[in-house]
Amino acid sequence: MKKMTTAIIQLLLAIAGILCLSSLPSLFKGMKVDIEGYFTSLLELVGNVLNIANITYGQNRPLFPEVFRFYWESLSLFMLALLLSTVCALVLTYIIVYFFRNHLKRMKFFLVLFESIPDLFIIMCFQIFVVALFQATGIVVFNIATTMHQKSMLMPILCLSIPPTIMLTRIFLVQVEAELSKDYVAYARAKGLSFYHIFTRHILGNVLFTMFHYSKTIVWFMFSNLLMIEYLFNVPGIVYFIFKYPFPEVFVVVLLLLYVPFFILYKAYDIFVPSVMKGEGV
C-alpha cells in the first residue's frame, strides 16, 4: 500500500512538472521575466488539460483521436527498434560468451568504445553507406527518408536500434558473466547439459528478469534518440506533430502519452514482482 501511494504521488509530481515545463515560454516577455503571465498561462493550461477531451489544435480541430495516429507511428517505430536491439543483443551475447569466454574483459572494453561513438555519427555513416551502395549498384536497400509517395520505416528502426544493441550487449555480458559463476551452472555442466541448454533454459530467464530493472535507462535513452531519428528521416510521428503544432496543450498531451504508460509499467514491476525474481533466481 505504501509503494502504491508513493507511486501515485510520483506520478502527480511528474504531471505537475510537465505542466510547469510546458508553460515556460510564457515566462519570458521579450527580454523580461513575466512571473504573473507565467502563472496565468499555467492555470489556463491546467484548465485545458482537465478538459482534455475538448482540446483543439490548428484551426480548432479536435486533438483526439488525431494525435493517436502520430503517436502509434512513433510507438511502433520505438517498439520494433527495442525488440530488434534486444534480440540482436542476446544473439551477440551468446556468440561472445560461447566463442570468446576467455576474453570477456576485452570484449566489454570494445563495447564501451563503441558506446562512446556519438549516435548522430553512427546514423550519418549508415545513411552515407546506403547512398554509396545505391550509387555503386543502383539498388535501393532502404528508403533514407519518408516522402509523400514512399515511407521509410526499416532504416529508422535499424538506426534507432544500433546504439541500444551495443549498450544491451555490454550489460547482458556483465549479467551472464555473473550467472556463469553461480553454483547451478556448475551443477548443470556436471550433469552434462550443453551450453545452449544452460543458456536458454536457465541463464536467459534470470538475466531478462534482472534486465527489466535496468531497461529504464535504455528506454529513455531510445526516446531521446527517437526525436532525432524522426527529424532526420522525416518520419510523420509525434515529433513532427509537436513541431507543426507547437501549442502547450499538445506538448503536455504528447509527453503524457509517452511517459505515463512506461511509468505504470515500471511501477507495476516494482510493486508486484517479488524481489527474488528481480535479482537472483535459477
Short mmCIF file of N, CA and C in Angstrom, two decimals, residues 86-101 168-174 176-177 195-196 198-200 203-204:
data_model
loop_
_atom_site.label_atom_id
_atom_site.label_comp_id
_atom_site.label_asym_id
_atom_site.label_seq_id
_atom_site.Cartn_x
_atom_site.Cartn_y
_atom_site.Cartn_z
N THR A 86 17.02 -5.88 -28.61
CA THR A 86 17.07 -6.92 -27.57
C THR A 86 17.46 -8.27 -28.16
N VAL A 87 16.83 -8.64 -29.28
CA VAL A 87 17.14 -9.91 -29.93
C VAL A 87 18.60 -9.94 -30.41
N CYS A 88 19.04 -8.86 -31.05
CA CYS A 88 20.42 -8.79 -31.53
C CYS A 88 21.42 -8.85 -30.38
N ALA A 89 21.09 -8.16 -29.28
CA ALA A 89 21.99 -8.16 -28.12
C ALA A 89 22.10 -9.55 -27.50
N LEU A 90 20.98 -10.27 -27.43
CA LEU A 90 21.00 -11.64 -26.90
C LEU A 90 21.82 -12.57 -27.79
N VAL A 91 21.64 -12.45 -29.10
CA VAL A 91 22.40 -13.29 -30.04
C VAL A 91 23.89 -12.97 -29.95
N LEU A 92 24.24 -11.69 -29.92
CA LEU A 92 25.64 -11.29 -29.80
C LEU A 92 26.24 -11.76 -28.48
N THR A 93 25.47 -11.67 -27.41
CA THR A 93 25.94 -12.13 -26.10
C THR A 93 26.24 -13.62 -26.13
N TYR A 94 25.32 -14.39 -26.72
CA TYR A 94 25.52 -15.84 -26.80
C TYR A 94 26.78 -16.16 -27.61
N ILE A 95 26.97 -15.49 -28.75
CA ILE A 95 28.14 -15.74 -29.60
C ILE A 95 29.43 -15.38 -28.86
N ILE A 96 29.43 -14.22 -28.20
CA ILE A 96 30.63 -13.77 -27.48
C ILE A 96 30.97 -14.73 -26.34
N VAL A 97 29.96 -15.11 -25.55
CA VAL A 97 30.21 -15.99 -24.41
C VAL A 97 30.63 -17.38 -24.88
N TYR A 98 30.04 -17.84 -25.97
CA TYR A 98 30.34 -19.20 -26.46
C TYR A 98 31.73 -19.28 -27.09
N PHE A 99 32.10 -18.27 -27.89
CA PHE A 99 33.37 -18.34 -28.62
C PHE A 99 34.51 -17.57 -27.96
N PHE A 100 34.18 -16.56 -27.15
CA PHE A 100 35.23 -15.72 -26.57
C PHE A 100 35.11 -15.66 -25.05
N ARG A 101 34.78 -16.79 -24.43
CA ARG A 101 34.55 -16.80 -22.99
C ARG A 101 35.80 -16.38 -22.21
N LEU A 168 22.99 -2.81 -24.61
CA LEU A 168 22.38 -4.02 -24.06
C LEU A 168 23.35 -5.20 -24.08
N THR A 169 24.13 -5.32 -25.14
CA THR A 169 25.10 -6.41 -25.22
C THR A 169 26.10 -6.33 -24.07
N ARG A 170 26.59 -5.13 -23.80
CA ARG A 170 27.55 -4.97 -22.70
C ARG A 170 26.91 -5.33 -21.36
N ILE A 171 25.68 -4.87 -21.13
CA ILE A 171 25.00 -5.17 -19.87
C ILE A 171 24.68 -6.66 -19.77
N PHE A 172 24.23 -7.26 -20.87
CA PHE A 172 23.96 -8.70 -20.89
C PHE A 172 25.21 -9.49 -20.55
N LEU A 173 26.35 -9.07 -21.09
CA LEU A 173 27.61 -9.78 -20.82
C LEU A 173 27.95 -9.76 -19.34
N VAL A 174 27.77 -8.60 -18.72
CA VAL A 174 28.03 -8.48 -17.28
C VAL A 174 27.11 -9.41 -16.49
N VAL A 176 25.42 -12.13 -17.62
CA VAL A 176 25.69 -13.54 -17.94
C VAL A 176 26.96 -14.00 -17.25
N GLU A 177 27.96 -13.14 -17.21
CA GLU A 177 29.21 -13.48 -16.53
C GLU A 177 28.96 -13.76 -15.05
N PHE A 195 25.91 -26.09 -23.32
CA PHE A 195 25.90 -24.66 -23.00
C PHE A 195 24.64 -23.99 -23.53
N TYR A 196 24.20 -24.41 -24.73
CA TYR A 196 22.98 -23.85 -25.31
C TYR A 196 21.79 -24.10 -24.40
N ILE A 198 21.83 -24.71 -21.10
CA ILE A 198 22.00 -23.93 -19.86
C ILE A 198 21.67 -22.46 -20.11
N PHE A 199 22.13 -21.95 -21.25
CA PHE A 199 21.93 -20.53 -21.56
C PHE A 199 20.46 -20.21 -21.78
N THR A 200 19.78 -21.02 -22.58
CA THR A 200 18.39 -20.72 -22.94
C THR A 200 17.40 -21.08 -21.84
N ILE A 203 20.03 -19.44 -17.69
CA ILE A 203 20.68 -18.13 -17.63
C ILE A 203 19.82 -17.04 -18.25
N LEU A 204 19.24 -17.32 -19.41
CA LEU A 204 18.47 -16.31 -20.14
C LEU A 204 17.31 -15.76 -19.32
#
